[in-house]
Amino acid sequence: MTQRISFSLDATDGKARTGVISTPRGDIRTPAFMPVGTAGTVKAMMPESVRATGADILLGNTYHLMLRPTAERIDRLGGLHKFMNWERPILTDSGGFQVMSLAGLRKLTEEGVTFASHVDGSKHVITPERSMEIQKLLGSDIVMCFDECPALPASDEDVAKSMRMSMRWAQRSKDAFGDRPGHALFGIMQGGVTPDLREESAKALIDIGFDGYALGGLAVGEGQEAMFGVLDYAPDFLPQDKPRYLMGVGKPDDIVGAVKRGVDMMDCVLPSRSGRNGQVFTRRGTLNMKNARHADDPRPMDENCSCPACSQYSRAYLHHVYRSHEMISGMLLTWHNLHYFQDIMQGMRDAIAAGTFDAWEAEFHATRALGDIEPL
């Protein structure tokens, strides 16, 4: 009999939580950061390198994969895990956010969304039922409900209307998902920055019943202060015994602030996208490897980091390959960023388990405030 996906909470410290999501494809230690493998690859990384950074789970994008190479083709080729050579857990998003942000000529109705592909202009329809079908063809371990993300800023009335439709779509997603042992379905809370609407959304999702709950509609341009404002109360509306997933977050201080407020899982393209653009996250803040100050510097980017970029290469070399548009630049800087994000997660898991999260957080912020080491 296939193992069901389950969540166990091992320790809490304030609102911060650490535990394990158990799946047939392996355990996911929480709080977890999920690197984004948009089109079946974490850009510039081999799957075994992503695993070496400490990642337990990846995210795949339903929207991108349904357009190219198509979910049907991936299914014929044995599913997404086999296709991309990642045998550990995969979470797929539902396609809702990308339809909002990338697709042209969107038409939204109660039934679903009709849109033009950003790849070739072809016409497609995603409904809650079709999203569940695509994610089943992909074979992902954690499936997300199909929801609508209104672009902020929006009026309370528009946010409420959108949220209520998303809740109807959540019920349709659950009905279409059916009973799939070994796979989990997460609902997505909406409601913008309005406590009443967030609570209404949470109650509707709990009534339907999901394996985990996401906080949607954040990290869409509202700013950190507004996001933390919502996270101060919204996770408390959700069940204690299910994982909570903050979609699309974020920078290192966003991640730490989210975990402090009770979030268990996050994903973001930032480590990989920034790495390809020469931006590096370190314990002492953000570095820009295109800056001339690094040109003669034999030191590592971060002397406390054990990733290949820091342990085997100098700032001068990493500056040179970035300025020369060499492929290895994106590879090494992405590896470093993903490694550092996973270091943060491990640091928080250890601190929560030890009951020292506040002290860990204070040191995290104090070290970042120091800024980069002095130039030579």
CSV table of C-alpha atoms in Angstrom, one decimal:
chain,number,residue,atom,x,y,z
A,1,MET,CA,0.0,0.0,0.0
A,2,THR,CA,1.3,3.4,-1.0
A,3,GLN,CA,2.5,5.6,1.9
A,4,ARG,CA,0.3,8.7,2.4
A,5,ILE,CA,2.0,12.1,2.7
A,6,SER,CA,2.1,13.2,6.4
A,7,PHE,CA,3.4,16.1,8.4
A,8,SER,CA,4.9,15.8,11.9
A,9,LEU,CA,5.8,18.9,14.0
A,10,ASP,CA,9.0,18.2,16.0
A,11,ALA,CA,9.5,21.5,17.8
A,12,THR,CA,8.2,25.1,18.0
A,13,ASP,CA,9.9,28.3,19.3
A,14,GLY,CA,7.5,31.2,19.5
A,15,LYS,CA,5.5,30.8,16.3
A,16,ALA,CA,8.5,29.3,14.4
A,17,ARG,CA,8.1,25.5,13.7
A,18,THR,CA,10.3,22.7,12.6
A,19,GLY,CA,9.2,19.3,11.4
A,20,VAL,CA,9.1,16.8,8.6
A,21,ILE,CA,6.8,16.2,5.6
A,22,SER,CA,7.1,12.5,4.9
A,23,THR,CA,6.5,11.3,1.3
A,24,PRO,CA,7.1,8.1,-0.6
A,25,ARG,CA,9.9,9.9,-2.4
A,26,GLY,CA,11.7,11.0,0.7
A,27,ASP,CA,11.4,13.4,3.7
A,28,ILE,CA,11.1,17.2,3.4
A,29,ARG,CA,12.7,18.9,6.4
A,30,THR,CA,10.8,22.0,7.4
A,31,PRO,CA,11.2,24.9,7.3
A,32,ALA,CA,12.0,24.1,3.7
A,33,PHE,CA,13.2,26.2,0.8
A,34,MET,CA,12.2,24.8,-2.6
A,35,PRO,CA,14.4,25.8,-5.5
A,36,VAL,CA,12.3,26.6,-8.6
A,37,GLY,CA,12.8,24.2,-11.6
A,38,THR,CA,10.5,26.2,-13.9
A,39,ALA,CA,10.6,24.2,-17.1
A,40,GLY,CA,12.1,20.9,-15.7
A,41,THR,CA,15.4,22.4,-14.7
A,42,VAL,CA,16.8,24.6,-12.0
A,43,LYS,CA,18.6,26.9,-14.4
A,44,ALA,CA,22.4,26.5,-14.5
A,45,MET,CA,22.3,23.5,-12.1
A,46,MET,CA,22.6,19.7,-12.5
A,47,PRO,CA,19.9,17.9,-10.3
A,48,GLU,CA,22.6,16.3,-8.2
A,49,SER,CA,24.2,19.7,-7.5
A,50,VAL,CA,20.8,21.0,-6.4
A,51,ARG,CA,20.6,18.1,-4.0
A,52,ALA,CA,24.1,18.7,-2.8
A,53,THR,CA,23.1,22.2,-1.6
A,54,GLY,CA,20.6,20.5,0.8
A,55,ALA,CA,17.4,20.8,-1.1
A,56,ASP,CA,14.8,18.1,-0.3
A,57,ILE,CA,12.2,19.2,-2.8
A,58,LEU,CA,11.9,21.2,-6.1
A,59,LEU,CA,9.1,23.2,-7.6
A,60,GLY,CA,7.9,22.8,-11.2
A,61,ASN,CA,5.7,25.2,-13.1
A,62,THR,CA,2.5,23.8,-14.6
A,63,TYR,CA,2.0,26.8,-16.9
A,64,HIS,CA,5.5,26.5,-18.5
A,65,LEU,CA,5.4,22.7,-18.8
A,66,MET,CA,1.9,22.4,-20.2
A,67,LEU,CA,3.0,24.8,-23.1
A,68,ARG,CA,6.4,23.1,-23.7
A,69,PRO,CA,7.0,20.2,-23.9
A,70,THR,CA,3.3,19.5,-22.8
A,71,ALA,CA,2.2,17.4,-19.8
A,72,GLU,CA,1.0,14.7,-22.2
A,73,ARG,CA,4.5,14.3,-23.6
A,74,ILE,CA,6.1,14.2,-20.1
A,75,ASP,CA,3.6,11.6,-19.0
A,76,ARG,CA,4.4,9.4,-22.1
A,77,LEU,CA,8.1,9.7,-21.1
A,78,GLY,CA,7.5,8.4,-17.6
A,79,GLY,CA,6.6,11.6,-15.6
A,80,LEU,CA,8.5,14.7,-14.5
A,81,HIS,CA,10.8,13.0,-11.9
A,82,LYS,CA,12.2,10.6,-14.6
A,83,PHE,CA,12.1,13.3,-17.3
A,84,MET,CA,14.3,15.8,-15.3
A,85,ASN,CA,16.3,13.2,-13.3
A,86,TRP,CA,15.1,14.3,-9.9
A,87,GLU,CA,13.8,11.3,-7.9
A,88,ARG,CA,13.0,13.3,-4.7
A,89,PRO,CA,9.7,15.2,-4.1
A,90,ILE,CA,8.4,17.8,-6.5
A,91,LEU,CA,5.7,20.4,-5.9
A,92,THR,CA,3.9,21.8,-8.9
A,93,ASP,CA,2.1,25.1,-8.8
A,94,SER,CA,-1.3,25.3,-10.5
A,95,GLY,CA,-0.5,27.7,-13.3
A,96,GLY,CA,-2.7,30.5,-11.9
A,97,PHE,CA,0.0,33.0,-11.1
A,98,GLN,CA,1.8,32.6,-14.5
A,99,VAL,CA,-1.5,33.0,-16.3
A,100,MET,CA,-1.8,36.4,-14.5
A,101,SER,CA,1.7,37.5,-15.0
A,102,LEU,CA,2.9,36.1,-18.4
A,103,ALA,CA,0.0,35.1,-20.6
A,104,GLY,CA,-1.6,37.5,-23.2
A,105,LEU,CA,-5.2,38.1,-23.9
A,106,ARG,CA,-6.6,36.5,-20.7
A,107,LYS,CA,-10.3,35.9,-20.4
A,108,LEU,CA,-11.5,35.0,-16.9
A,109,THR,CA,-14.9,33.3,-16.2
A,110,GLU,CA,-16.3,31.1,-13.5
A,111,GLU,CA,-15.3,28.1,-15.6
A,112,GLY,CA,-11.6,29.0,-15.8
A,113,VAL,CA,-9.1,31.1,-17.8
A,114,THR,CA,-8.6,31.2,-21.5
A,115,PHE,CA,-5.3,32.7,-22.5
A,116,ALA,CA,-2.8,33.0,-25.3
A,117,SER,CA,0.6,31.3,-24.8
A,118,HIS,CA,3.6,33.6,-24.3
A,119,VAL,CA,5.6,31.1,-26.3
A,120,ASP,CA,3.7,31.0,-29.6
A,121,GLY,CA,0.4,32.8,-29.1
A,122,SER,CA,-1.6,29.5,-29.2
A,123,LYS,CA,-4.9,29.5,-27.3
A,124,HIS,CA,-5.3,27.5,-24.1
A,125,VAL,CA,-7.8,26.9,-21.4
A,126,ILE,CA,-7.0,26.1,-17.7
A,127,THR,CA,-9.9,25.2,-15.4
A,128,PRO,CA,-9.5,23.7,-11.9
A,129,GLU,CA,-10.2,20.3,-13.5
A,130,ARG,CA,-7.6,20.7,-16.2
A,131,SER,CA,-5.0,21.9,-13.7
A,132,MET,CA,-5.5,18.8,-11.7
A,133,GLU,CA,-5.3,16.7,-14.8
A,134,ILE,CA,-2.0,18.4,-15.9
A,135,GLN,CA,-0.4,18.0,-12.5
A,136,LYS,CA,-1.4,14.3,-12.4
A,137,LEU,CA,0.2,13.8,-15.8
A,138,LEU,CA,3.4,15.5,-14.5
A,139,GLY,CA,3.3,13.1,-11.5
A,140,SER,CA,4.2,15.7,-8.9
A,141,ASP,CA,4.0,14.7,-5.2
A,142,ILE,CA,2.4,18.0,-4.0
A,143,VAL,CA,-0.3,19.4,-6.2
A,144,MET,CA,-1.6,23.0,-5.8
A,145,CYS,CA,-5.3,24.1,-6.2
A,146,PHE,CA,-6.0,26.2,-9.2
A,147,ASP,CA,-6.7,29.7,-8.0
A,148,GLU,CA,-7.0,33.3,-9.3
A,149,CYS,CA,-4.4,35.8,-8.1
A,150,PRO,CA,-5.7,39.4,-8.5
A,151,ALA,CA,-3.0,41.9,-9.2
A,152,LEU,CA,-2.5,44.3,-6.3
A,153,PRO,CA,-3.4,47.0,-5.5
A,154,ALA,CA,-7.0,46.1,-5.9
A,155,SER,CA,-10.2,47.2,-4.1
A,156,ASP,CA,-11.5,45.1,-1.1
A,157,GLU,CA,-14.5,44.4,-3.3
A,158,ASP,CA,-12.4,43.0,-6.1
A,159,VAL,CA,-10.2,41.0,-3.7
A,160,ALA,CA,-13.3,39.5,-2.0
A,161,LYS,CA,-14.9,38.6,-5.3
A,162,SER,CA,-11.7,37.0,-6.6
A,163,MET,CA,-11.1,35.1,-3.3
A,164,ARG,CA,-14.6,33.7,-3.3
A,165,MET,CA,-14.2,32.4,-6.8
A,166,SER,CA,-10.9,30.9,-5.8
A,167,MET,CA,-12.6,29.1,-3.0
A,168,ARG,CA,-15.2,27.6,-5.4
A,169,TRP,CA,-12.3,26.6,-7.6
A,170,ALA,CA,-10.6,25.0,-4.5
A,171,GLN,CA,-13.7,22.8,-4.1
A,172,ARG,CA,-13.6,21.9,-7.8
A,173,SER,CA,-9.9,21.1,-7.5
A,174,LYS,CA,-10.4,18.8,-4.6
A,175,ASP,CA,-13.3,17.0,-6.4
A,176,ALA,CA,-11.1,16.6,-9.5
A,177,PHE,CA,-8.0,15.5,-7.5
A,178,GLY,CA,-9.9,12.6,-6.0
A,179,ASP,CA,-8.1,10.1,-3.8
A,180,ARG,CA,-4.4,9.7,-4.7
A,181,PRO,CA,-2.4,8.0,-2.0
A,182,GLY,CA,1.2,9.2,-2.1
A,183,HIS,CA,0.2,12.5,-3.5
A,184,ALA,CA,-1.0,15.6,-1.6
A,185,LEU,CA,-3.3,18.5,-2.5
A,186,PHE,CA,-2.7,22.0,-1.0
A,187,GLY,CA,-5.4,24.7,-0.8
A,188,ILE,CA,-4.4,28.3,-1.3
A,189,MET,CA,-5.6,31.1,1.1
A,190,GLN,CA,-6.4,34.4,-0.6
A,191,GLY,CA,-7.8,37.7,0.7
A,192,GLY,CA,-5.1,40.3,0.0
A,193,VAL,CA,-4.2,42.3,3.0
A,194,THR,CA,-7.6,42.2,4.7
A,195,PRO,CA,-7.9,40.1,7.9
A,196,ASP,CA,-11.6,39.4,7.5
A,197,LEU,CA,-11.1,38.1,3.9
A,198,ARG,CA,-8.1,36.0,4.9
A,199,GLU,CA,-10.1,34.4,7.7
A,200,GLU,CA,-13.1,33.8,5.5
A,201,SER,CA,-10.8,32.1,2.9
A,202,ALA,CA,-9.1,30.0,5.6
A,203,LYS,CA,-12.4,28.7,6.9
A,204,ALA,CA,-13.6,27.8,3.4
A,205,LEU,CA,-10.4,25.8,2.8
A,206,ILE,CA,-10.6,24.0,6.1
A,207,ASP,CA,-14.2,23.1,5.4
A,208,ILE,CA,-13.1,21.5,2.1
A,209,GLY,CA,-10.1,19.9,3.8
A,210,PHE,CA,-6.5,19.8,2.4
A,211,ASP,CA,-3.2,18.1,3.1
A,212,GLY,CA,-1.5,21.5,3.5
A,213,TYR,CA,-2.3,25.2,3.1
A,214,ALA,CA,-0.6,27.9,1.1
A,215,LEU,CA,-0.6,31.6,1.7
A,216,GLY,CA,-1.3,33.1,-1.7
A,217,GLY,CA,-1.5,36.6,-3.0
A,218,LEU,CA,1.7,37.8,-1.2
A,219,ALA,CA,5.1,38.6,-2.6
A,220,VAL,CA,3.3,40.3,-5.6
A,221,GLY,CA,4.6,43.8,-5.0
A,222,GLU,CA,3.0,44.8,-1.7
A,223,GLY,CA,6.4,45.2,0.0
A,224,GLN,CA,7.9,43.4,3.0
A,225,GLU,CA,6.1,45.5,5.7
A,226,ALA,CA,2.6,44.7,4.2
A,227,MET,CA,3.5,41.0,3.7
A,228,PHE,CA,4.7,40.7,7.3
A,229,GLY,CA,1.6,42.5,8.4
A,230,VAL,CA,-0.5,39.7,6.9
A,231,LEU,CA,1.8,37.0,8.2
A,232,ASP,CA,1.5,38.3,11.7
A,233,TYR,CA,-2.1,36.9,11.8
A,234,ALA,CA,-2.9,34.8,8.7
A,235,PRO,CA,-1.0,31.6,9.5
A,236,ASP,CA,-2.9,31.5,12.8
A,237,PHE,CA,-6.1,30.9,10.8
A,238,LEU,CA,-4.7,27.6,9.5
A,239,PRO,CA,-4.5,24.2,11.2
A,240,GLN,CA,-1.5,23.6,13.4
A,241,ASP,CA,-1.0,20.1,12.2
A,242,LYS,CA,-0.7,20.8,8.4
A,243,PRO,CA,2.2,22.4,6.6
A,244,ARG,CA,2.0,26.1,5.6
A,245,TYR,CA,3.5,27.3,2.4
A,246,LEU,CA,4.3,30.9,1.5
A,247,MET,CA,4.4,31.1,-2.3
A,248,GLY,CA,7.1,33.1,-4.1
A,249,VAL,CA,9.3,34.1,-1.1
A,250,GLY,CA,11.9,35.5,-1.1
A,251,LYS,CA,15.0,37.3,-0.1
A,252,PRO,CA,16.9,36.0,3.0
A,253,ASP,CA,15.3,38.4,5.4
A,254,ASP,CA,11.8,37.7,4.0
A,255,ILE,CA,12.4,34.0,4.6
A,256,VAL,CA,13.6,34.4,8.2
A,257,GLY,CA,10.6,36.8,8.9
A,258,ALA,CA,8.2,34.3,7.4
A,259,VAL,CA,9.5,31.4,9.5
A,260,LYS,CA,9.4,33.5,12.6
A,261,ARG,CA,5.6,34.0,11.8
A,262,GLY,CA,4.8,30.3,11.4
A,263,VAL,CA,5.6,29.4,7.8
A,264,ASP,CA,7.0,26.0,6.9
A,265,MET,CA,7.7,26.1,3.2
A,266,MET,CA,8.8,28.7,0.6
A,267,ASP,CA,9.9,28.8,-3.0
A,268,CYS,CA,11.5,31.6,-5.0
A,269,VAL,CA,13.4,32.1,-8.3
A,270,LEU,CA,15.7,34.6,-6.6
A,271,PRO,CA,18.7,32.5,-5.8
A,272,SER,CA,19.0,31.3,-9.4
A,273,ARG,CA,17.9,34.4,-11.2
A,274,SER,CA,20.1,36.6,-9.1
A,275,GLY,CA,23.0,34.2,-9.6
A,276,ARG,CA,22.7,34.5,-13.4
A,277,ASN,CA,22.7,38.3,-13.0
A,278,GLY,CA,25.9,38.5,-10.9
A,279,GLN,CA,24.1,39.1,-7.6
A,280,VAL,CA,25.2,37.0,-4.6
A,281,PHE,CA,23.6,36.6,-1.2
A,282,THR,CA,26.0,36.2,1.7
A,283,ARG,CA,25.9,36.2,5.5
A,284,ARG,CA,27.1,39.8,5.3
A,285,GLY,CA,24.5,41.0,2.8
A,286,THR,CA,24.3,41.2,-1.0
A,287,LEU,CA,27.3,41.4,-3.3
A,288,ASN,CA,27.4,42.5,-6.9
A,289,MET,CA,30.1,40.5,-8.7
A,290,LYS,CA,30.2,42.8,-11.6
A,291,ASN,CA,31.7,45.6,-9.5
A,292,ALA,CA,35.3,46.5,-10.2
A,293,ARG,CA,36.2,46.3,-6.5
A,294,HIS,CA,36.4,42.5,-6.9
A,295,ALA,CA,38.8,42.5,-9.9
A,296,ASP,CA,42.0,41.9,-7.9
A,297,ASP,CA,40.6,40.3,-4.9
A,298,PRO,CA,42.0,36.8,-4.2
A,299,ARG,CA,39.5,36.2,-1.3
A,300,PRO,CA,36.4,34.1,-1.4
A,301,MET,CA,32.9,35.7,-1.6
A,302,ASP,CA,32.1,34.3,1.8
A,303,GLU,CA,34.8,32.7,3.9
A,304,ASN,CA,32.2,30.9,6.0
A,305,CYS,CA,30.6,29.2,3.0
A,306,SER,CA,31.5,25.7,1.9
A,307,CYS,CA,30.0,25.8,-1.6
A,308,PRO,CA,32.3,25.2,-4.6
A,309,ALA,CA,32.2,28.9,-5.6
A,310,CYS,CA,33.5,30.1,-2.2
A,311,SER,CA,35.8,27.2,-1.4
A,312,GLN,CA,37.5,26.9,-4.8
A,313,TYR,CA,37.4,30.3,-6.5
A,314,SER,CA,38.4,33.9,-5.8
A,315,ARG,CA,36.3,37.0,-6.1
A,316,ALA,CA,38.7,38.1,-8.9
A,317,TYR,CA,37.9,34.9,-10.9
A,318,LEU,CA,34.1,35.2,-10.3
A,319,HIS,CA,34.2,38.8,-11.3
A,320,HIS,CA,36.2,37.9,-14.5
A,321,VAL,CA,33.9,35.1,-15.7
A,322,TYR,CA,30.8,37.3,-15.0
A,323,ARG,CA,32.2,40.2,-17.0
A,324,SER,CA,33.3,37.8,-19.8
A,325,HIS,CA,29.8,36.3,-20.0
A,326,GLU,CA,31.2,32.8,-19.3
A,327,MET,CA,28.6,30.1,-18.6
A,328,ILE,CA,30.4,29.0,-15.5
A,329,SER,CA,29.6,32.3,-13.9
A,330,GLY,CA,25.8,31.6,-13.7
A,331,MET,CA,26.6,28.0,-12.6
A,332,LEU,CA,28.9,29.0,-9.7
A,333,LEU,CA,26.9,32.0,-8.4
A,334,THR,CA,23.6,30.0,-8.6
A,335,TRP,CA,25.2,27.1,-6.7
A,336,HIS,CA,26.4,29.6,-4.0
A,337,ASN,CA,23.0,31.3,-3.6
A,338,LEU,CA,21.1,28.0,-3.4
A,339,HIS,CA,23.7,26.7,-0.9
A,340,TYR,CA,23.4,29.8,1.2
A,341,PHE,CA,19.6,29.7,1.2
A,342,GLN,CA,19.7,26.0,2.4
A,343,ASP,CA,22.3,27.0,5.1
A,344,ILE,CA,19.8,29.5,6.4
A,345,MET,CA,17.1,26.8,6.5
A,346,GLN,CA,19.3,24.4,8.4
A,347,GLY,CA,20.4,27.2,10.8
A,348,MET,CA,16.7,27.9,11.5
A,349,ARG,CA,15.8,24.2,11.9
A,350,ASP,CA,18.6,23.7,14.4
A,351,ALA,CA,17.8,26.9,16.3
A,352,ILE,CA,14.0,26.1,16.6
A,353,ALA,CA,14.8,22.6,17.8
A,354,ALA,CA,17.2,24.1,20.4
A,355,GLY,CA,14.8,26.8,21.4
A,356,THR,CA,17.3,29.5,20.4
A,357,PHE,CA,15.5,31.0,17.4
A,358,ASP,CA,15.5,34.6,18.7
A,359,ALA,CA,19.2,34.6,19.3
A,360,TRP,CA,19.9,33.0,15.9
A,361,GLU,CA,17.7,35.7,14.2
A,362,ALA,CA,19.4,38.5,16.1
A,363,GLU,CA,22.8,37.2,14.9
A,364,PHE,CA,21.5,36.8,11.4
A,365,HIS,CA,20.5,40.4,11.2
A,366,ALA,CA,23.6,41.7,13.0
A,367,THR,CA,25.9,39.9,10.6
A,368,ARG,CA,24.0,41.2,7.6
A,369,ALA,CA,24.2,44.7,8.9
A,370,LEU,CA,28.0,44.6,8.9
A,371,GLY,CA,28.0,44.8,5.1
A,372,ASP,CA,30.7,43.3,2.9
A,373,ILE,CA,34.3,42.9,4.0
A,374,GLU,CA,36.5,46.0,3.4
A,375,PRO,CA,38.0,46.2,-0.2
A,376,LEU,CA,41.7,45.4,-0.5
